[in-house]
Tab-separated table of N, CA and C in Angstrom:
chain	number	residue	atom	x	y	z
A	17	MET	N	98.500	119.963	83.611
A	17	MET	CA	97.056	119.933	83.538
A	17	MET	C	96.562	118.629	82.941
A	18	LYS	N	97.246	118.142	81.896
A	18	LYS	CA	96.829	116.891	81.274
A	18	LYS	C	96.924	115.729	82.256
A	19	ILE	N	97.994	115.687	83.041
A	19	ILE	CA	98.171	114.598	83.999
A	19	ILE	C	97.048	114.616	85.022
A	20	SER	N	96.677	115.789	85.501
A	20	SER	CA	95.597	115.842	86.483
A	20	SER	C	94.276	115.400	85.871
A	21	ASN	N	94.061	115.695	84.590
A	21	ASN	CA	92.842	115.218	83.927
A	21	ASN	C	92.838	113.698	83.822
A	22	VAL	N	93.979	113.133	83.458
A	22	VAL	CA	94.078	111.673	83.347
A	22	VAL	C	93.858	111.033	84.712
A	23	LEU	N	94.509	111.582	85.746
A	23	LEU	CA	94.337	111.042	87.091
A	23	LEU	C	92.895	111.182	87.555
A	24	GLY	N	92.282	112.296	87.243
A	24	GLY	CA	90.874	112.489	87.587
A	24	GLY	C	89.991	111.464	86.908
A	25	PHE	N	90.251	111.226	85.622
A	25	PHE	CA	89.480	110.229	84.882
A	25	PHE	C	89.689	108.838	85.469
A	26	LEU	N	90.954	108.491	85.791
A	26	LEU	CA	91.228	107.183	86.385
A	26	LEU	C	90.526	107.036	87.728
A	27	GLY	N	90.537	108.090	88.509
A	27	GLY	CA	89.846	108.059	89.793
A	27	GLY	C	88.357	107.846	89.629
A	28	LEU	N	87.762	108.547	88.655
A	28	LEU	CA	86.335	108.387	88.385
A	28	LEU	C	86.038	106.976	87.895
A	29	ALA	N	86.865	106.477	86.989
A	29	ALA	CA	86.656	105.124	86.455
A	29	ALA	C	86.766	104.086	87.567
A	30	LEU	N	87.753	104.252	88.450
A	30	LEU	CA	87.924	103.331	89.562
A	30	LEU	C	86.727	103.388	90.498
A	31	THR	N	86.252	104.593	90.769
A	31	THR	CA	85.089	104.755	91.627
A	31	THR	C	83.871	104.074	91.028
A	32	LEU	N	83.638	104.286	89.737
A	32	LEU	CA	82.493	103.666	89.082
A	32	LEU	C	82.634	102.151	89.028
A	33	ALA	N	83.848	101.675	88.861
A	33	ALA	CA	84.067	100.230	88.778
A	33	ALA	C	83.830	99.539	90.111
A	34	VAL	N	84.160	100.213	91.218
A	34	VAL	CA	84.027	99.561	92.517
A	34	VAL	C	82.700	99.846	93.195
A	35	ALA	N	81.908	100.769	92.692
A	35	ALA	CA	80.636	101.095	93.332
A	35	ALA	C	79.744	99.874	93.517
A	36	PRO	N	79.574	99.014	92.497
A	36	PRO	CA	78.737	97.832	92.710
A	36	PRO	C	79.309	96.890	93.765
A	37	VAL	N	80.632	96.787	93.846
A	37	VAL	CA	81.257	95.928	94.847
A	37	VAL	C	80.991	96.480	96.230
A	38	GLN	N	81.135	97.795	96.374
A	38	GLN	CA	80.883	98.405	97.667
A	38	GLN	C	79.441	98.184	98.082
A	39	ALA	N	78.511	98.358	97.167
A	39	ALA	CA	77.102	98.163	97.485
A	39	ALA	C	76.832	96.710	97.845
A	40	ALA	N	77.424	95.791	97.120
A	40	ALA	CA	77.192	94.370	97.362
A	40	ALA	C	77.729	93.937	98.718
A	41	HIS	N	78.790	94.579	99.177
A	41	HIS	CA	79.404	94.166	100.428
A	41	HIS	C	79.078	95.092	101.597
A	42	HIS	N	78.211	96.069	101.384
A	42	HIS	CA	77.897	97.024	102.432
A	42	HIS	C	77.315	96.323	103.662
A	43	GLU	N	76.364	95.420	103.470
A	43	GLU	CA	75.768	94.731	104.601
A	43	GLU	C	76.777	93.823	105.288
A	44	GLU	N	77.623	93.126	104.506
A	44	GLU	CA	78.616	92.253	105.103
A	44	GLU	C	79.595	93.057	105.945
A	45	ALA	N	79.929	94.267	105.494
A	45	ALA	CA	80.869	95.093	106.243
A	45	ALA	C	80.303	95.411	107.615
A	46	LYS	N	79.017	95.677	107.684
A	46	LYS	CA	78.397	95.953	108.968
A	46	LYS	C	78.389	94.700	109.837
A	47	ALA	N	78.272	93.551	109.180
A	47	ALA	CA	78.073	92.304	109.895
A	47	ALA	C	79.359	91.642	110.360
A	48	GLY	N	80.491	91.955	109.743
A	48	GLY	CA	81.634	91.161	110.137
A	48	GLY	C	83.003	91.715	109.855
A	49	THR	N	83.950	90.968	110.363
A	49	THR	CA	85.365	91.288	110.220
A	49	THR	C	85.853	90.911	108.828
A	50	ILE	N	87.114	91.169	108.594
A	50	ILE	CA	87.729	90.780	107.325
A	50	ILE	C	87.543	89.285	107.080
A	51	VAL	N	87.737	88.478	108.111
A	51	VAL	CA	87.568	87.029	107.958
A	51	VAL	C	86.119	86.695	107.630
A	52	ASP	N	85.170	87.325	108.323
A	52	ASP	CA	83.748	87.067	108.063
A	52	ASP	C	83.368	87.435	106.634
A	53	VAL	N	83.814	88.599	106.192
A	53	VAL	CA	83.489	89.057	104.836
A	53	VAL	C	84.115	88.119	103.807
A	54	ALA	N	85.376	87.756	103.998
A	54	ALA	CA	86.037	86.843	103.059
A	54	ALA	C	85.322	85.492	103.029
A	55	ALA	N	84.907	85.009	104.190
A	55	ALA	CA	84.228	83.712	104.262
A	55	ALA	C	82.863	83.741	103.582
A	56	SER	N	82.290	84.925	103.437
A	56	SER	CA	80.964	85.035	102.822
A	56	SER	C	81.025	85.125	101.299
A	57	VAL	N	82.230	85.157	100.743
A	57	VAL	CA	82.410	85.297	99.293
A	57	VAL	C	83.129	84.049	98.769
A	58	ASP	N	82.493	83.324	97.864
A	58	ASP	CA	83.067	82.073	97.338
A	58	ASP	C	84.459	82.259	96.743
A	59	THR	N	84.719	83.421	96.175
A	59	THR	CA	86.003	83.709	95.530
A	59	THR	C	87.187	83.587	96.487
A	60	PHE	N	86.925	83.671	97.788
A	60	PHE	CA	87.999	83.644	98.781
A	60	PHE	C	88.057	82.350	99.589
A	61	SER	N	87.418	81.282	99.138
A	61	SER	CA	87.385	80.055	99.948
A	61	SER	C	88.788	79.494	100.200
A	62	THR	N	89.669	79.565	99.228
A	62	THR	CA	91.040	79.077	99.428
A	62	THR	C	91.785	79.975	100.411
A	63	LEU	N	91.608	81.280	100.288
A	63	LEU	CA	92.241	82.212	101.221
A	63	LEU	C	91.767	81.947	102.645
A	64	VAL	N	90.476	81.757	102.821
A	64	VAL	CA	89.939	81.506	104.162
A	64	VAL	C	90.513	80.206	104.725
A	65	ALA	N	90.585	79.170	103.900
A	65	ALA	CA	91.184	77.902	104.347
A	65	ALA	C	92.645	78.107	104.743
A	66	ALA	N	93.363	78.925	103.988
A	66	ALA	CA	94.768	79.205	104.292
A	66	ALA	C	94.900	79.990	105.596
A	67	VAL	N	94.042	80.982	105.795
A	67	VAL	CA	94.062	81.773	107.033
A	67	VAL	C	93.796	80.861	108.228
A	68	GLN	N	92.856	79.944	108.077
A	68	GLN	CA	92.569	78.990	109.154
A	68	GLN	C	93.770	78.086	109.407
A	69	ALA	N	94.351	77.534	108.351
A	69	ALA	CA	95.496	76.626	108.491
A	69	ALA	C	96.704	77.318	109.117
A	70	ALA	N	96.855	78.609	108.849
A	70	ALA	CA	97.991	79.372	109.382
A	70	ALA	C	97.744	79.885	110.796
A	71	GLY	N	96.531	79.705	111.300
A	71	GLY	CA	96.218	80.177	112.645
A	71	GLY	C	96.074	81.683	112.743
A	72	LEU	N	95.635	82.319	111.656
A	72	LEU	CA	95.524	83.783	111.633
A	72	LEU	C	94.095	84.301	111.774
A	73	VAL	N	93.129	83.409	111.997
A	73	VAL	CA	91.730	83.845	112.084
A	73	VAL	C	91.546	84.847	113.212
A	74	GLU	N	92.068	84.536	114.393
A	74	GLU	CA	91.895	85.423	115.544
A	74	GLU	C	92.530	86.790	115.287
A	75	THR	N	93.720	86.796	114.720
A	75	THR	CA	94.412	88.058	114.433
A	75	THR	C	93.612	88.907	113.457
A	76	LEU	N	93.170	88.299	112.347
A	76	LEU	CA	92.447	89.066	111.324
A	76	LEU	C	90.993	89.334	111.704
A	77	SER	N	90.565	88.781	112.835
A	77	SER	CA	89.230	89.078	113.355
A	77	SER	C	89.302	90.114	114.470
A	78	SER	N	90.522	90.500	114.850
A	78	SER	CA	90.696	91.476	115.923
A	78	SER	C	90.352	92.879	115.424
A	79	GLU	N	90.478	93.832	116.321
A	79	GLU	CA	90.053	95.205	116.038
A	79	GLU	C	90.730	95.835	114.828
A	80	GLY	N	92.013	95.532	114.627
A	80	GLY	CA	92.698	96.135	113.479
A	80	GLY	C	92.899	97.627	113.682
A	81	PRO	N	92.723	98.418	112.659
A	81	PRO	CA	92.260	98.053	111.315
A	81	PRO	C	93.391	97.479	110.457
A	82	PHE	N	92.972	96.722	109.441
A	82	PHE	CA	93.891	96.101	108.499
A	82	PHE	C	93.469	96.404	107.070
A	83	THR	N	94.445	96.394	106.197
A	83	THR	CA	94.199	96.382	104.757
A	83	THR	C	94.728	95.045	104.272
A	84	VAL	N	93.865	94.277	103.621
A	84	VAL	CA	94.260	92.958	103.132
A	84	VAL	C	94.194	92.954	101.609
A	85	PHE	N	95.300	92.577	100.995
A	85	PHE	CA	95.346	92.358	99.550
A	85	PHE	C	95.071	90.868	99.370
A	86	ALA	N	93.823	90.554	99.012
A	86	ALA	CA	93.321	89.187	99.061
A	86	ALA	C	93.392	88.474	97.715
A	87	PRO	N	94.206	87.423	97.628
A	87	PRO	CA	94.248	86.641	96.388
A	87	PRO	C	92.968	85.819	96.222
A	88	THR	N	92.518	85.694	95.003
A	88	THR	CA	91.329	84.899	94.693
A	88	THR	C	91.688	83.410	94.665
A	89	ASN	N	90.655	82.575	94.580
A	89	ASN	CA	90.888	81.137	94.409
A	89	ASN	C	91.737	80.882	93.171
A	90	GLU	N	91.458	81.629	92.097
A	90	GLU	CA	92.211	81.469	90.853
A	90	GLU	C	93.682	81.827	91.044
A	91	ALA	N	93.947	82.817	91.889
A	91	ALA	CA	95.336	83.198	92.171
A	91	ALA	C	96.078	82.050	92.852
A	92	PHE	N	95.425	81.424	93.823
A	92	PHE	CA	96.056	80.282	94.486
A	92	PHE	C	96.218	79.110	93.520
A	93	ALA	N	95.224	78.892	92.662
A	93	ALA	CA	95.282	77.788	91.694
A	93	ALA	C	96.416	77.974	90.689
A	94	ALA	N	96.825	79.219	90.464
A	94	ALA	CA	97.895	79.506	89.500
A	94	ALA	C	99.293	79.252	90.067
A	95	LEU	N	99.390	78.977	91.362
A	95	LEU	CA	100.695	78.644	91.945
A	95	LEU	C	101.197	77.339	91.324
A	96	PRO	N	102.510	77.151	91.276
A	96	PRO	CA	103.038	75.888	90.728
A	96	PRO	C	102.429	74.673	91.443
A	97	ALA	N	102.287	73.594	90.715
A	97	ALA	CA	101.690	72.366	91.250
A	97	ALA	C	102.346	71.977	92.575
A	98	GLY	N	101.518	71.666	93.553
A	98	GLY	CA	102.000	71.218	94.851
A	98	GLY	C	102.317	72.322	95.834
A	99	THR	N	102.431	73.558	95.361
A	99	THR	CA	102.818	74.669	96.245
A	99	THR	C	101.775	74.918	97.321
A	100	LEU	N	100.508	74.995	96.936
A	100	LEU	CA	99.457	75.276	97.914
A	100	LEU	C	99.386	74.167	98.961
A	101	ASP	N	99.425	72.920	98.533
A	101	ASP	CA	99.378	71.807	99.485
A	101	ASP	C	100.564	71.857	100.443
A	102	ALA	N	101.735	72.170	99.925
A	102	ALA	CA	102.928	72.273	100.774
A	102	ALA	C	102.776	73.402	101.791
A	103	LEU	N	102.230	74.533	101.351
A	103	LEU	CA	102.025	75.656	102.267
A	103	LEU	C	100.986	75.316	103.332
A	104	LEU	N	99.900	74.684	102.926
A	104	LEU	CA	98.854	74.320	103.887
A	104	LEU	C	99.384	73.340	104.934
A	105	ALA	N	100.395	72.562	104.585
A	105	ALA	CA	100.998	71.606	105.515
A	105	ALA	C	102.064	72.245	106.409
A	106	ASP	N	102.418	73.495	106.144
A	106	ASP	CA	103.459	74.189	106.905
A	106	ASP	C	102.905	75.530	107.392
A	107	PRO	N	102.173	75.508	108.524
A	107	PRO	CA	101.504	76.726	109.003
A	107	PRO	C	102.421	77.927	109.193
A	108	GLU	N	103.657	77.697	109.621
A	108	GLU	CA	104.575	78.815	109.845
A	108	GLU	C	104.943	79.498	108.529
A	109	GLN	N	105.290	78.706	107.528
A	109	GLN	CA	105.623	79.279	106.220
A	109	GLN	C	104.388	79.931	105.597
A	110	LEU	N	103.235	79.284	105.751
A	110	LEU	CA	101.988	79.831	105.217
A	110	LEU	C	101.667	81.178	105.860
A	111	ALA	N	101.831	81.276	107.176
A	111	ALA	CA	101.594	82.549	107.865
A	111	ALA	C	102.536	83.624	107.340
A	112	GLY	N	103.783	83.244	107.067
A	112	GLY	CA	104.743	84.197	106.505
A	112	GLY	C	104.302	84.726	105.151
A	113	ILE	N	103.749	83.851	104.325
A	113	ILE	CA	103.247	84.269	103.002
A	113	ILE	C	102.007	85.147	103.161
A	114	LEU	N	101.074	84.702	104.004
A	114	LEU	CA	99.819	85.452	104.147
A	114	LEU	C	100.037	86.842	104.728
A	115	THR	N	100.990	86.985	105.652
A	115	THR	CA	101.219	88.307	106.240
A	115	THR	C	101.875	89.274	105.258
A	116	LEU	N	102.357	88.757	104.123
A	116	LEU	CA	102.829	89.645	103.049
A	116	LEU	C	101.661	90.368	102.385
A	117	HIS	N	100.449	89.913	102.651
A	117	HIS	CA	99.241	90.466	102.041
A	117	HIS	C	98.493	91.417	102.972
A	118	VAL	N	99.045	91.667	104.169
A	118	VAL	CA	98.344	92.453	105.185
A	118	VAL	C	99.164	93.686	105.552
A	119	VAL	N	98.477	94.823	105.585
A	119	VAL	CA	99.084	96.092	105.973
A	119	VAL	C	98.311	96.620	107.175
A	120	SER	N	99.017	97.132	108.175
A	120	SER	CA	98.346	97.750	109.318
A	120	SER	C	97.668	99.030	108.870
A	121	GLY	N	96.480	99.277	109.380
A	121	GLY	CA	95.724	100.469	109.025
A	121	GLY	C	94.752	100.186	107.895
A	122	LYS	N	93.884	101.133	107.672
A	122	LYS	CA	92.845	100.999	106.646
A	122	LYS	C	93.196	101.915	105.483
A	123	ALA	N	93.639	101.324	104.378
A	123	ALA	CA	94.017	102.096	103.186
A	123	ALA	C	92.998	101.825	102.085
A	124	LEU	N	92.134	102.794	101.857
A	124	LEU	CA	91.147	102.677	100.782
A	124	LEU	C	91.836	102.870	99.436
A	125	ALA	N	91.134	102.553	98.359
A	125	ALA	CA	91.704	102.669	97.010
A	125	ALA	C	92.258	104.068	96.765
A	126	ALA	N	91.534	105.075	97.199
A	126	ALA	CA	91.985	106.454	97.001
A	126	ALA	C	93.311	106.715	97.716
A	127	ASP	N	93.525	106.037	98.841
A	127	ASP	CA	94.790	106.172	99.570
A	127	ASP	C	95.909	105.412	98.861
A	128	VAL	N	95.606	104.192	98.421
A	128	VAL	CA	96.612	103.326	97.802
A	128	VAL	C	97.182	103.953	96.540
A	129	VAL	N	96.324	104.533	95.691
A	129	VAL	CA	96.823	105.100	94.431
A	129	VAL	C	97.709	106.317	94.661
A	130	GLY	N	97.674	106.888	95.854
A	130	GLY	CA	98.536	108.015	96.170
A	130	GLY	C	99.870	107.607	96.774
A	131	LEU	N	100.078	106.312	96.946
A	131	LEU	CA	101.305	105.811	97.563
A	131	LEU	C	102.249	105.222	96.518
A	132	THR	N	103.513	105.121	96.872
A	132	THR	CA	104.482	104.452	95.992
A	132	THR	C	104.896	103.101	96.560
A	133	GLU	N	104.573	102.872	97.845
A	133	GLU	CA	104.888	101.601	98.489
A	133	GLU	C	104.087	101.465	99.770
A	134	VAL	N	103.954	100.222	100.231
A	134	VAL	CA	103.357	99.938	101.533
A	134	VAL	C	104.243	98.915	102.229
A	135	THR	N	104.225	98.950	103.556
A	135	THR	CA	104.977	97.975	104.336
A	135	THR	C	103.990	97.012	104.969
A	136	THR	N	104.182	95.729	104.712
A	136	THR	CA	103.279	94.711	105.233
A	136	THR	C	103.575	94.443	106.702
A	137	VAL	N	102.658	93.732	107.367
A	137	VAL	CA	102.901	93.376	108.762
A	137	VAL	C	104.063	92.389	108.882
A	138	ALA	N	104.455	91.764	107.779
A	138	ALA	CA	105.632	90.889	107.761
A	138	ALA	C	106.922	91.698	107.636
A	139	GLY	N	106.795	93.022	107.438
A	139	GLY	CA	107.964	93.887	107.324
A	139	GLY	C	108.485	94.065	105.911
A	140	LYS	N	107.826	93.462	104.940
A	140	LYS	CA	108.270	93.591	103.547
A	140	LYS	C	107.658	94.845	102.926
A	141	VAL	N	108.482	95.587	102.205
A	141	VAL	CA	108.013	96.770	101.489
A	141	VAL	C	107.566	96.330	100.096
A	142	LEU	N	106.303	96.616	99.777
A	142	LEU	CA	105.758	96.284	98.462
A	142	LEU	C	105.615	97.556	97.643
A	143	PRO	N	106.194	97.582	96.451
A	143	PRO	CA	106.019	98.765	95.595
A	143	PRO	C	104.589	98.829	95.058
A	144	ILE	N	104.103	100.043	94.885
A	144	ILE	CA	102.789	100.280	94.284
A	144	ILE	C	103.011	101.027	92.986
A	145	SER	N	102.339	100.575	91.942
A	145	SER	CA	102.422	101.247	90.648
A	145	SER	C	101.016	101.517	90.134
A	146	THR	N	100.853	102.690	89.541
A	146	THR	CA	99.574	103.028	88.900
A	146	THR	C	99.787	103.300	87.418
A	147	ALA	N	100.928	102.868	86.890
A	147	ALA	CA	101.272	103.147	85.492
A	147	ALA	C	100.330	102.458	84.513
A	148	ASP	N	99.949	101.231	84.797
A	148	ASP	CA	99.081	100.469	83.902
A	148	ASP	C	98.105	99.688	84.769
A	149	GLY	N	97.095	100.376	85.292
A	149	GLY	CA	96.259	99.784	86.325
A	149	GLY	C	96.986	99.932	87.644
A	150	VAL	N	96.467	99.322	88.691
A	150	VAL	CA	97.111	99.410	89.998
A	150	VAL	C	97.724	98.054	90.320
A	151	THR	N	99.009	98.080	90.675
A	151	THR	CA	99.678	96.866	91.131
A	151	THR	C	100.286	97.113	92.500
A	152	VAL	N	100.296	96.061	93.301
A	152	VAL	CA	100.936	96.078	94.614
A	152	VAL	C	101.855	94.871	94.649
A	153	GLY	N	103.125	95.123	94.861
A	153	GLY	CA	104.085	94.031	94.855
A	153	GLY	C	104.127	93.291	93.530
A	154	GLY	N	103.829	93.996	92.444
A	154	GLY	CA	103.844	93.400	91.119
A	154	GLY	C	102.594	92.618	90.761
A	155	VAL	N	101.597	92.648	91.622
A	155	VAL	CA	100.359	91.890	91.437
A	155	VAL	C	99.217	92.868	91.146
A	156	ASN	N	98.351	92.515	90.203
A	156	ASN	CA	97.246	93.399	89.823
A	156	ASN	C	96.154	93.453	90.881
A	157	VAL	N	95.726	94.672	91.198
A	157	VAL	CA	94.556	94.864	92.053
A	157	VAL	C	93.355	94.875	91.114
A	158	ILE	N	92.424	93.934	91.319
A	158	ILE	CA	91.308	93.785	90.380
A	158	ILE	C	89.970	94.230	90.948
A	159	GLN	N	89.929	94.483	92.245
A	159	GLN	CA	88.707	94.962	92.892
A	159	GLN	C	89.134	95.664	94.176
A	160	THR	N	88.458	96.745	94.512
A	160	THR	CA	88.907	97.522	95.668
A	160	THR	C	87.782	97.803	96.648
A	161	ASP	N	88.206	98.205	97.842
A	161	ASP	CA	87.316	98.732	98.875
A	161	ASP	C	86.164	97.810	99.259
A	162	VAL	N	86.456	96.532	99.459
A	162	VAL	CA	85.470	95.622	100.035
A	162	VAL	C	85.577	95.840	101.543
A	163	MET	N	84.566	96.478	102.104
A	163	MET	CA	84.644	96.958	103.476
A	163	MET	C	84.314	95.872	104.496
A	164	ALA	N	85.007	95.928	105.631
A	164	ALA	CA	84.753	95.057	106.774
A	164	ALA	C	84.768	95.929	108.025
A	165	SER	N	84.290	95.380	109.122
A	165	SER	CA	84.225	96.170	110.352
A	165	SER	C	85.611	96.523	110.887
A	166	ASN	N	86.618	95.749	110.522
A	166	ASN	CA	87.969	96.007	111.027
A	166	ASN	C	88.981	96.304	109.921
A	167	GLY	N	88.480	96.787	108.786
A	167	GLY	CA	89.405	97.162	107.728
A	167	GLY	C	88.806	97.067	106.352
A	168	VAL	N	89.678	96.819	105.380
A	168	VAL	CA	89.255	96.811	103.982
A	168	VAL	C	90.023	95.722	103.230
A	169	ILE	N	89.350	95.156	102.235
A	169	ILE	CA	89.955	94.137	101.382
A	169	ILE	C	90.074	94.695	99.972
A	170	HIS	N	91.248	94.489	99.365
A	170	HIS	CA	91.444	94.762	97.942
A	170	HIS	C	91.772	93.414	97.304
A	171	VAL	N	91.077	93.077	96.251
A	171	VAL	CA	91.231	91.776	95.610
A	171	VAL	C	92.385	91.832	94.611
A	172	ILE	N	93.247	90.806	94.654
A	172	ILE	CA	94.387	90.740	93.737
A	172	ILE	C	94.340	89.440	92.937
A	173	ASP	N	95.031	89.445	91.798
A	173	ASP	CA	94.937	88.303	90.881
A	173	ASP	C	96.089	87.308	90.977
A	174	ALA	N	96.949	87.455	91.966
A	174	ALA	CA	98.052	86.513	92.168
A	174	ALA	C	98.450	86.536	93.643
A	175	VAL	N	99.154	85.506	94.045
A	175	VAL	CA	99.652	85.427	95.418
A	175	VAL	C	101.001	86.138	95.471
A	176	ILE	N	101.166	87.008	96.455
A	176	ILE	CA	102.442	87.702	96.651
A	176	ILE	C	103.387	86.735	97.362
A	177	LEU	N	104.531	86.502	96.751
A	177	LEU	CA	105.519	85.584	97.325
A	177	LEU	C	106.781	86.349	97.711
A	178	PRO	N	107.538	85.811	98.687
A	178	PRO	CA	108.755	86.515	99.119
A	178	PRO	C	109.821	86.575	98.037
């Protein structure tokens, strides 16, 4: 009984925390794809540039649905010096990294917290933990359920690497 109360409280807290994000992105979700929504938010400018450099715009603008664990600009900036520039210069390697952040299907926050792992479109299995916040592949999920016409974005605080 105690565990269900804790889980219920965490679910409520998560819902309350993401409600403003959902409201803020509601119009964008109607207006565009995952790429469009990401491009409309300054926090994702590095991600959008990376998606363009990797040649993934068309794929992530397709029908989907997709779940994208989207690193922020700060997440990319935290990579070791020179890493981002090297990746941007190597579209194939960059695409391999970016597809570690994409899951087929639309997994909302309520779905993700009920899972123990997800398989990315790159074929890598990422563990999910809810022990101390929500992590995917060892990376913190800091914002959830940013809706797009072809899926959902969950914001993460680091880049998932192989």
